[in-house]
Structures are given as structure tokens and as C-alpha cells.
Short mmCIF file of C-alpha atoms (C1' of nucleotides) in Angstrom, two decimals:
data_model
loop_
_atom_site.label_atom_id
_atom_site.label_comp_id
_atom_site.label_asym_id
_atom_site.label_seq_id
_atom_site.Cartn_x
_atom_site.Cartn_y
_atom_site.Cartn_z
CA MET A 1 0.41 -0.20 0.43
CA ARG A 2 2.48 2.07 0.86
CA THR A 3 5.10 1.33 -2.39
CA ILE A 4 1.51 1.91 -4.21
CA ARG A 5 1.36 5.40 -2.72
CA GLU A 6 4.13 6.72 -2.63
CA GLU A 7 5.81 5.38 -5.74
CA GLY A 8 2.14 4.70 -8.19
CA VAL A 9 1.20 0.62 -8.69
CA GLN A 10 4.17 0.04 -11.78
CA ALA A 11 6.62 0.51 -9.09
CA LEU A 12 4.41 -2.33 -6.65
CA THR A 13 6.28 -5.00 -7.78
CA LEU A 14 6.76 -8.28 -6.50
CA ARG A 15 10.28 -8.44 -5.74
CA ALA A 16 10.07 -4.91 -4.21
CA ALA A 17 7.41 -5.93 -1.67
CA GLY A 18 9.51 -8.57 -0.36
CA LYS A 19 12.57 -6.79 0.03
CA ARG A 20 11.13 -4.39 1.58
CA LEU A 21 9.12 -6.93 4.07
CA GLY A 22 12.47 -9.14 4.70
CA VAL A 23 11.54 -11.12 2.33
CA SER A 24 12.27 -13.40 -0.33
CA ARG A 25 10.09 -12.99 -3.75
CA THR A 26 8.87 -15.61 -4.30
CA ALA A 27 7.26 -15.78 -0.37
CA LEU A 28 4.51 -13.68 -1.50
CA TYR A 29 2.58 -16.92 -2.85
CA ARG A 30 2.28 -18.29 0.05
CA HIS A 31 -0.22 -15.90 0.34
CA PHE A 32 -1.85 -13.96 -2.96
CA THR A 33 -2.39 -16.12 -6.18
CA ASP A 34 -0.63 -13.87 -8.18
CA LYS A 35 0.16 -10.25 -8.26
CA SER A 36 -3.52 -9.37 -9.78
CA ALA A 37 -4.61 -11.24 -6.52
CA LEU A 38 -2.86 -8.88 -4.84
CA LEU A 39 -4.36 -6.22 -6.34
CA ALA A 40 -7.74 -7.05 -5.99
CA GLY A 41 -6.82 -7.06 -2.26
CA VAL A 42 -5.75 -3.97 -3.09
CA ALA A 43 -8.63 -2.50 -4.24
CA ARG A 44 -11.10 -4.48 -2.17
CA GLU A 45 -9.28 -1.93 0.81
CA GLY A 46 -10.33 1.12 -1.17
CA PHE A 47 -13.89 0.58 -2.29
CA GLN A 48 -13.89 -0.16 1.61
CA ARG A 49 -12.69 3.58 3.08
CA PHE A 50 -14.30 4.51 0.42
CA ARG A 51 -17.67 3.12 1.42
CA GLN A 52 -16.73 4.92 4.97
CA ASP A 53 -15.64 8.44 3.44
CA LEU A 54 -19.33 8.35 1.75
CA LEU A 55 -21.92 7.09 4.64
CA ALA A 56 -19.83 9.53 7.40
CA GLU A 57 -20.10 12.46 4.74
CA TRP A 58 -23.78 11.54 4.26
CA ARG A 59 -24.31 11.14 7.47
CA ASP A 60 -22.78 13.95 9.66
CA ALA A 61 -23.96 16.95 6.84
CA GLY A 62 -28.33 14.28 8.36
CA GLY A 63 -29.76 13.62 4.41
CA GLY A 64 -30.60 15.62 1.74
CA LEU A 65 -30.05 17.51 -0.62
CA ASP A 66 -27.04 19.06 0.76
CA GLY A 67 -25.57 15.40 2.07
CA LEU A 68 -25.95 14.68 -1.90
CA ALA A 69 -23.80 16.92 -2.69
CA ARG A 70 -21.47 16.82 0.13
CA MET A 71 -20.38 12.75 -0.30
CA GLY A 72 -19.77 14.34 -3.94
CA VAL A 73 -16.89 16.29 -2.89
CA ALA A 74 -15.77 13.02 -0.50
CA TYR A 75 -16.28 11.50 -3.69
CA VAL A 76 -12.64 13.19 -5.39
CA ARG A 77 -11.38 14.56 -2.84
CA PHE A 78 -10.94 10.76 -1.88
CA ALA A 79 -9.78 10.28 -5.51
CA LEU A 80 -7.21 12.93 -6.38
CA SER A 81 -6.34 12.40 -2.50
CA ASN A 82 -5.15 8.95 -3.10
CA PRO A 83 -4.57 9.06 -6.74
CA SER A 84 -2.56 5.43 -7.50
CA HIS A 85 -5.30 3.82 -5.12
CA TYR A 86 -8.02 4.88 -7.49
CA ARG A 87 -6.39 4.13 -10.04
CA VAL A 88 -6.43 -0.26 -9.24
CA MET A 89 -10.21 0.03 -8.16
CA PHE A 90 -11.65 1.14 -11.14
CA GLY A 91 -8.70 0.45 -14.66
CA GLY A 92 -9.06 -3.24 -15.20
CA PHE A 93 -11.58 -3.61 -12.95
CA SER A 94 -13.47 -6.93 -14.27
CA ASP A 95 -10.17 -8.24 -14.43
CA LEU A 96 -9.30 -7.85 -10.40
CA ALA A 97 -12.21 -9.41 -9.79
CA ALA A 98 -11.99 -12.37 -12.40
CA LYS A 99 -9.82 -13.22 -9.98
CA ASP A 100 -11.47 -11.72 -6.26
CA PRO A 101 -15.46 -12.47 -6.38
CA GLU A 102 -15.50 -10.77 -3.08
CA LEU A 103 -14.26 -7.69 -4.89
CA GLU A 104 -17.35 -7.32 -6.78
CA ALA A 105 -19.61 -7.51 -3.60
CA ASP A 106 -16.44 -4.21 -1.87
CA ALA A 107 -17.54 -2.44 -5.12
CA ASP A 108 -21.50 -2.31 -4.79
CA ALA A 109 -21.00 -1.49 -0.56
CA ALA A 110 -19.60 1.51 -1.80
CA PHE A 111 -22.39 2.26 -4.17
CA ALA A 112 -24.93 1.25 -1.90
CA VAL A 113 -24.03 3.97 -0.12
CA LEU A 114 -24.97 6.12 -2.81
CA VAL A 115 -28.52 4.01 -4.09
CA ASP A 116 -29.69 4.40 -0.41
CA ALA A 117 -29.03 8.31 -0.30
CA LEU A 118 -31.22 8.71 -3.67
CA GLU A 119 -33.92 6.55 -1.89
CA SER A 120 -34.50 8.64 0.87
CA LEU A 121 -33.73 11.71 -1.04
CA GLN A 122 -36.93 9.66 -3.31
CA ALA A 123 -38.67 9.05 0.19
CA SER A 124 -39.24 12.75 1.15
CA GLY A 125 -39.54 14.15 -2.63
CA ASP A 126 -36.90 15.34 -3.22
CA ILE A 127 -35.94 14.31 -5.76
CA ILE A 128 -37.80 12.40 -9.67
CA GLN A 129 -39.07 9.28 -9.28
CA HIS A 130 -36.84 7.43 -11.37
CA ASP A 131 -35.37 4.18 -11.33
CA ARG A 132 -32.52 4.29 -8.57
CA GLU A 133 -30.16 2.10 -10.20
CA GLN A 134 -29.99 4.30 -12.98
CA LEU A 135 -29.93 7.04 -10.94
CA ALA A 136 -26.90 6.36 -9.26
CA GLN A 137 -25.16 5.51 -11.98
CA TYR A 138 -25.01 8.69 -13.57
CA ILE A 139 -23.90 10.40 -10.64
CA TRP A 140 -21.16 8.06 -9.98
CA ALA A 141 -19.90 8.38 -13.67
CA THR A 142 -20.30 11.93 -13.46
CA VAL A 143 -18.31 12.62 -10.28
CA HIS A 144 -16.03 9.15 -11.39
CA GLY A 145 -15.70 11.18 -14.84
CA ILE A 146 -13.73 14.93 -12.76
CA ALA A 147 -11.97 12.30 -10.48
CA MET A 148 -10.70 10.17 -14.57
CA LEU A 149 -9.92 14.03 -16.02
CA ALA A 150 -8.08 15.32 -12.82
CA ILE A 151 -6.02 12.14 -12.34
CA ASP A 152 -4.82 11.67 -15.36
CA GLY A 153 -3.65 15.18 -15.84
CA GLN A 154 -6.92 16.53 -17.88
CA LEU A 155 -7.62 19.69 -16.50
CA GLY A 156 -4.33 20.44 -16.72
CA PRO A 157 -1.47 21.12 -13.69
CA ASP A 158 -3.80 23.12 -11.38
CA PRO A 159 -5.97 21.50 -9.06
CA ALA A 160 -8.13 24.61 -8.64
CA VAL A 161 -9.14 23.66 -11.20
CA ALA A 162 -10.82 20.18 -9.91
CA GLU A 163 -11.75 21.08 -7.29
CA ALA A 164 -13.43 24.79 -8.80
CA LEU A 165 -15.53 21.83 -11.19
CA VAL A 166 -16.12 19.50 -8.54
CA PRO A 167 -19.60 21.95 -6.89
CA PHE A 168 -20.10 23.65 -10.40
CA ALA A 169 -21.07 19.96 -11.69
CA THR A 170 -23.59 19.03 -8.18
CA GLU A 171 -24.50 22.32 -8.45
CA ARG A 172 -25.46 21.38 -12.34
CA LEU A 173 -26.49 17.80 -11.41
CA ARG A 174 -29.39 18.56 -8.55
CA LEU A 175 -31.17 21.45 -10.70
CA GLY A 176 -31.51 17.33 -12.69
CA ILE A 177 -32.64 15.73 -10.52
CA VAL A 178 -34.04 17.25 -8.78
CA ALA A 179 -38.06 17.36 -7.82
CA ARG A 180 -40.24 19.79 -10.61
CA ASP A 181 -42.98 20.42 -8.20
CA ALA A 182 -42.08 23.35 -5.66
CA MET B 1 -3.12 -0.33 -33.91
CA ARG B 2 -4.08 -3.41 -35.12
CA THR B 3 -3.04 -5.22 -32.19
CA ILE B 4 -3.94 -2.88 -29.68
CA ARG B 5 -7.42 -3.08 -30.87
CA GLU B 6 -7.66 -7.17 -31.24
CA GLU B 7 -5.51 -8.15 -28.43
CA GLY B 8 -4.57 -5.30 -26.02
CA VAL B 9 -2.59 -2.44 -25.28
CA GLN B 10 -0.38 -4.70 -23.05
CA ALA B 11 -0.28 -7.26 -25.73
CA LEU B 12 1.94 -4.57 -28.15
CA THR B 13 5.07 -5.20 -26.94
CA LEU B 14 7.92 -3.75 -29.01
CA ARG B 15 9.65 -7.38 -30.08
CA ALA B 16 5.59 -8.29 -31.52
CA ALA B 17 5.48 -5.33 -33.03
CA GLY B 18 9.06 -5.71 -34.77
CA LYS B 19 7.44 -9.76 -36.03
CA ARG B 20 4.81 -8.25 -37.20
CA LEU B 21 5.83 -5.45 -38.81
CA GLY B 22 9.22 -8.28 -40.06
CA VAL B 23 11.52 -6.37 -38.01
CA SER B 24 13.82 -6.53 -35.61
CA ARG B 25 12.23 -5.52 -32.09
CA THR B 26 15.12 -2.23 -32.20
CA ALA B 27 14.70 -0.89 -35.00
CA LEU B 28 12.05 0.92 -34.26
CA TYR B 29 14.23 3.18 -31.55
CA ARG B 30 15.04 4.94 -35.44
CA HIS B 31 10.90 5.65 -35.58
CA PHE B 32 10.29 6.69 -32.19
CA THR B 33 12.32 7.80 -29.47
CA ASP B 34 10.99 4.35 -26.79
CA LYS B 35 8.02 3.07 -26.62
CA SER B 36 6.11 6.20 -25.05
CA ALA B 37 6.28 7.63 -27.88
CA LEU B 38 5.55 5.41 -29.57
CA LEU B 39 2.17 5.47 -27.36
CA ALA B 40 1.88 9.67 -27.79
CA GLY B 41 1.14 8.67 -31.43
CA VAL B 42 -1.92 6.34 -30.58
CA ALA B 43 -2.83 8.46 -28.55
CA ARG B 44 -2.90 11.61 -31.04
CA GLU B 45 -4.47 9.72 -33.58
CA GLY B 46 -7.12 9.04 -31.11
CA PHE B 47 -7.78 12.34 -30.46
CA GLN B 48 -7.78 13.51 -34.27
CA ARG B 49 -10.50 10.71 -35.15
CA PHE B 50 -12.25 11.36 -32.40
CA ARG B 51 -12.15 15.20 -33.30
CA GLN B 52 -14.03 14.52 -37.16
CA ASP B 53 -16.41 12.15 -35.15
CA LEU B 54 -17.92 14.72 -32.72
CA LEU B 55 -17.89 17.32 -35.44
CA ALA B 56 -19.56 15.22 -37.97
CA GLU B 57 -22.22 14.92 -34.98
CA TRP B 58 -22.94 18.01 -34.47
CA ARG B 59 -23.14 19.09 -37.77
CA ASP B 60 -25.58 16.57 -39.26
CA ALA B 61 -27.91 17.58 -36.06
CA GLY B 62 -27.52 20.89 -37.94
CA GLY B 63 -26.23 21.71 -34.23
CA GLY B 64 -28.38 22.83 -31.79
CA LEU B 65 -29.77 20.91 -27.91
CA ASP B 66 -29.64 18.44 -30.51
CA GLY B 67 -26.30 18.81 -31.78
CA LEU B 68 -25.78 18.26 -28.25
CA ALA B 69 -26.23 15.04 -27.03
CA ARG B 70 -25.92 13.96 -30.67
CA MET B 71 -22.50 14.76 -29.73
CA GLY B 72 -22.77 12.57 -26.25
CA VAL B 73 -24.36 9.57 -27.94
CA ALA B 74 -21.22 9.59 -30.34
CA TYR B 75 -18.51 10.09 -27.47
CA VAL B 76 -19.11 6.87 -25.87
CA ARG B 77 -19.89 5.01 -29.15
CA PHE B 78 -16.14 5.93 -29.89
CA ALA B 79 -15.02 5.13 -26.09
CA LEU B 80 -16.81 1.45 -26.95
CA SER B 81 -15.99 0.90 -29.90
CA ASN B 82 -12.23 1.24 -29.07
CA PRO B 83 -12.03 0.67 -25.81
CA SER B 84 -8.55 0.37 -25.59
CA HIS B 85 -7.02 2.96 -27.96
CA TYR B 86 -9.54 5.69 -25.73
CA ARG B 87 -7.75 4.12 -22.81
CA VAL B 88 -3.85 4.92 -24.00
CA MET B 89 -5.70 8.03 -25.10
CA PHE B 90 -6.41 8.69 -21.38
CA GLY B 91 -4.66 6.76 -18.71
CA GLY B 92 -1.71 7.74 -18.23
CA PHE B 93 -2.14 11.51 -20.56
CA SER B 94 0.68 14.07 -18.43
CA ASP B 95 3.30 11.55 -18.62
CA LEU B 96 2.34 10.50 -23.36
CA ALA B 97 2.36 14.69 -23.36
CA ALA B 98 5.16 15.18 -21.19
CA LYS B 99 6.83 12.56 -24.13
CA ASP B 100 4.91 14.69 -27.26
CA PRO B 101 3.88 18.26 -26.69
CA GLU B 102 1.97 18.09 -29.38
CA LEU B 103 -0.60 14.80 -27.75
CA GLU B 104 -1.35 18.41 -26.07
CA ALA B 105 -2.78 20.11 -28.78
CA ASP B 106 -4.89 17.61 -30.44
CA ALA B 107 -6.47 16.66 -27.28
CA ASP B 108 -7.10 20.21 -26.73
CA ALA B 109 -8.62 20.20 -30.51
CA ALA B 110 -10.96 17.41 -29.69
CA PHE B 111 -11.90 19.09 -26.57
CA ALA B 112 -12.63 22.88 -28.36
CA VAL B 113 -15.30 20.92 -31.30
CA LEU B 114 -17.35 21.10 -28.26
CA VAL B 115 -16.66 24.45 -26.19
CA ASP B 116 -17.37 26.09 -30.55
CA ALA B 117 -20.17 24.36 -29.38
CA LEU B 118 -21.26 25.28 -26.94
CA GLU B 119 -20.66 28.34 -27.71
CA SER B 120 -22.66 28.90 -30.21
CA LEU B 121 -25.70 27.74 -28.12
CA GLN B 122 -24.64 29.99 -25.39
CA ALA B 123 -24.92 32.61 -29.43
CA SER B 124 -28.84 31.63 -29.57
CA GLY B 125 -29.74 32.19 -25.46
CA ASP B 126 -30.10 28.26 -26.20
CA ILE B 127 -27.56 26.76 -22.67
CA ILE B 128 -26.36 29.05 -18.99
CA GLN B 129 -24.66 32.39 -20.01
CA HIS B 130 -21.84 31.47 -17.79
CA ASP B 131 -18.31 29.56 -18.37
CA ARG B 132 -17.50 28.46 -21.27
CA GLU B 133 -14.19 26.10 -20.78
CA GLN B 134 -16.52 24.51 -17.30
CA LEU B 135 -19.21 24.06 -18.74
CA ALA B 136 -17.40 21.96 -21.62
CA GLN B 137 -15.60 20.72 -18.69
CA TYR B 138 -19.28 19.61 -16.28
CA ILE B 139 -20.49 17.77 -20.27
CA TRP B 140 -16.98 15.81 -21.03
CA ALA B 141 -16.42 14.71 -17.60
CA THR B 142 -20.20 13.47 -17.43
CA VAL B 143 -19.80 11.24 -20.83
CA HIS B 144 -15.61 10.89 -19.85
CA GLY B 145 -17.59 9.01 -16.74
CA ILE B 146 -20.22 6.89 -18.20
CA ALA B 147 -17.26 6.30 -20.41
CA MET B 148 -14.58 4.48 -18.49
CA LEU B 149 -17.64 2.38 -16.41
CA ALA B 150 -18.69 0.24 -19.11
CA ILE B 151 -15.05 -0.41 -20.44
CA ASP B 152 -13.82 -1.16 -17.09
CA GLY B 153 -16.86 -3.39 -16.82
CA GLN B 154 -17.86 -1.68 -13.63
CA LEU B 155 -21.67 -1.25 -15.44
CA GLY B 156 -21.41 -4.52 -15.56
CA PRO B 157 -21.37 -7.63 -18.28
CA ASP B 158 -24.50 -6.55 -19.62
CA PRO B 159 -23.92 -3.24 -22.50
CA ALA B 160 -27.85 -2.79 -22.85
CA VAL B 161 -26.63 -0.64 -18.70
CA ALA B 162 -24.47 1.80 -21.12
CA GLU B 163 -26.05 2.15 -23.58
CA ALA B 164 -28.77 3.44 -22.12
CA LEU B 165 -28.30 5.28 -19.78
CA VAL B 166 -26.26 7.74 -22.39
CA PRO B 167 -29.82 8.77 -23.30
CA PHE B 168 -31.14 9.66 -19.85
CA ALA B 169 -27.90 11.44 -18.45
CA THR B 170 -27.49 13.43 -22.10
CA GLU B 171 -31.73 14.63 -20.82
CA ARG B 172 -30.57 15.38 -17.28
CA LEU B 173 -27.46 17.43 -18.46
CA ARG B 174 -29.60 18.68 -20.48
CA LEU B 175 -32.04 19.92 -17.61
CA GLY B 176 -28.70 21.42 -15.70
CA ILE B 177 -27.38 23.92 -18.32
CA VAL B 178 -30.29 24.35 -20.10
CA ALA B 179 -31.33 28.39 -19.98
CA ARG B 180 -34.14 28.89 -17.14
CA ASP B 181 -36.09 31.50 -18.85
CA ALA B 182 -38.15 30.31 -21.76
"C1'" DA C 1 20.34 6.30 -43.00
"C1'" DC C 2 18.92 2.09 -41.26
"C1'" DC C 3 18.62 -2.26 -39.97
"C1'" DT C 4 20.45 -6.69 -35.91
"C1'" DG C 5 22.09 -9.55 -32.78
"C1'" DA C 6 24.25 -9.52 -28.54
"C1'" DA C 7 23.71 -8.22 -23.78
"C1'" DC C 8 22.05 -5.81 -19.91
"C1'" DA C 9 18.74 -5.05 -16.01
"C1'" DC C 10 14.61 -6.24 -15.03
"C1'" DC C 11 9.84 -7.98 -14.76
"C1'" DG C 12 6.18 -12.64 -12.40
"C1'" DT C 13 5.74 -17.41 -12.60
"C1'" DT C 14 7.45 -21.83 -11.02
"C1'" DC C 15 9.39 -24.98 -8.76
"C1'" DA C 16 12.01 -28.49 -6.11
"C1'" DA C 17 14.66 -28.33 -1.55
"C1'" DG C 18 15.79 -27.44 2.89
"C1'" DT C 19 12.82 -25.74 7.88
"C1'" DA D 1 3.03 -24.70 6.69
"C1'" DC D 2 6.50 -21.23 5.59
"C1'" DC D 3 10.40 -19.67 3.44
"C1'" DT D 4 14.57 -20.53 -0.03
"C1'" DG D 5 17.30 -20.07 -5.24
"C1'" DA D 6 18.20 -21.27 -9.38
"C1'" DA D 7 15.97 -20.71 -13.41
"C1'" DC D 8 12.59 -19.89 -17.71
"C1'" DA D 9 10.34 -17.07 -20.46
"C1'" DC D 10 9.24 -13.24 -20.82
"C1'" DC D 11 10.33 -7.07 -20.75
"C1'" DG D 12 12.19 -1.93 -22.79
"C1'" DT D 13 16.44 -0.22 -22.97
"C1'" DT D 14 21.92 0.37 -25.46
"C1'" DC D 15 25.14 0.05 -28.05
"C1'" DA D 16 28.62 -2.08 -31.28
"C1'" DA D 17 28.31 -3.44 -35.88
"C1'" DG D 18 26.84 -4.28 -40.78
"C1'" DT D 19 24.88 -1.95 -45.39
#
DNA sequence: ACCTGAACACCGTTCAAGT
DNA sequence: ACCTGAACACCGTTCAAGT
């Protein structure tokens, strides 16, 4: 985890990991079937922490449309604070999920935080009564897109650009899903 | 290009490329300074084709909010039709851009198609008079997010899920940016 | 100018062998 | 059960040498 955070995924080799742990490169095969199983473990840990972060934000805000907006901010913050970890979680997800079936469950659990929030917002009549799954996918895609563009350097070298984009996006997003009868 | 399309980026090795071209692995160093310079070339070609696709869609639709929605559909279609190519274009963009400065120009040119479309929509009073750059980043992030989630297998194995998400997203998006005085 | 073959410093993975 | 060292089949890259 430390190697990934400090030097990126491509720097995580079994040899280097073994050396850091003071153990032979091949010793890791006792604990993981291969390298992608190890990476799947890293991804799982990421989704679990992710879930906690989002849940905490929703609770602290006391739910509501404000809670949803704060979850969006927390989402992008998580990605920008842990870019390499985030890349392991999302890049080549299906390959890793094939190695470790529980990865998909952890990803689903993080996604469920968003779906549950939307259910609450629908119950209170704050947002449109539309298929929750698709609504969640749409919101997820938006914050994921911002996170990815920022991480990959497509928003330029200035992190302020990404930071300014998030509140704008959450406000536009709100206008697109808010209940229209008020 | 063929190797990337048929077998993915990770299958593109200089050795395999040399063999396919009937030439030594090291011969490629006469034409590219190293492997990432070659990948930067692949990414540049992608952005150029991307730009053409988006431009054609905008023109065929005769502009307007409908043209914008069709650009969104074309965007995701491009990504899903060329997943490996798309990954080269966006994954690790800054590393590749450092190797080939013209890559950034090609990416900007593709992005400019969106910015120009927004300018036209602002001139006609169809959408809000907001900073075009940020507006474009927001829209780009949304379609990019859908494309990435779909490519990475996070939307499940059924491509119909991603296809259904696009029109829903473009409609929500429209509601968030449409001029409000009508 | 363009290409080659050998060499170098890396990988992940396997496997017989040790404690 | 857990680890080791040697070996195998790969990488990208460099470099002296050829035409």
C-alpha cells in the first residue's frame, strides 16, 4: 500500500515488495495466488474505505440534497488524495474481480451508499421518482469522470481547476434530478 | 494499432510489433525515441479521429441542443468501439504528453469542438451564460465517466446498461444547463 | 539512414529443495 | 506451513557493428 501511494502502481513489483518486507520475492505466493490477486486485495481495501468516507459524509450532513452534494465532494477528494489507489480500484476492474469475487461485493457496497441516499431523497420527495439504479449510475459517472480527468492530468496541472469543477457539477446535477413540482 | 485493437495495450510489445512488421525489435527505435513516444503517437491519432467524429455529429444534427446530445452519444460510442485505444488516450495522459508535446494540442482540438458547440448554444440563448471552459469540462467529465465505467466493466457485463444510461444522462445534463427563462 | 544481434537490467512465475 | 534459490520465459533499452 505504501509503495503504491508513494511511487505508483507500476513501482509495485513482487521483488520490491518482498525486499521491503524482508522476505524473498516468491514468499508472497504463499499469501496470494498471483500479483493480480494481491492488487484485488488492494482494490477491496480501497472500496471499503471509500464506503466509510461516503457514509460518514452523508450522516454528518444529516442527509438531504446537501448530503448528496457533500458526498460528491468527498468522492472526488478521495480519488485525488489516493490517485494510485483509485486507479487500481477502477482500472481493469473486471480482470481483478475475476481473481477475487469478493471485490465485486465491496464495490457494490460502496455503490449502495449512493443508492440508499437516493432512496431517502425520493422518499422525502426531493428528487424525481426515477429508476434508482440508473440515477445512481449517472451521478457516479459524473463524479468518476471528474476524478479520472483530474487524476490523468487532463484538467491541466492546476488542482484548483478540478476543485472548482466539483461544486459547479454538483449544482448542475442537482438541477437535473430535483423534483419539479416546487 | 491492430494489435491494440485486437489484443489490448498490454499485448503491444516492441518485440511483437517488430515481428508483425517483419523487422527487428530494435528497429523501431529509428522511428520512435522509446515505447511511450509510440503510444503518444497512437493517442494523437485517436484524438484526431475523435475530433472528426464529434464534429461530423454536430454538423449532421445542424447544431442545437439536439446536436449536443448527439455528440454525447457519439462520444460514448467511440469509447466503447475502441476501448483499448481510448484507454491509451486517457490513461496516463500527462506522461505521454511529456513525451510528445503535440499530443496536448490534438487533445485540445478535440475538446475545442465541445467548447465551440457551447459557444453556439450560448449565442442562440439555448443554454446558460456561464464560463464555457468549465461548462465543457463538466459535460466532458459526464460522458467520460460513463465511458470509463462501461469500459472498465463497472456497469456490469451487459452493454445495454451503458447504452440506456447515455440518453438518460444527456437529458439530465440538458436540464442542468438549459436557459431558464423559457 | 536504417537495421541487426548480443547484452543488460529488469519483470512474474514455477519448482525442487530446505526448516 | 512457510520460505529459499535457481531457473524459465518474458520485457524495454543500449550499443557496437554491419549495409
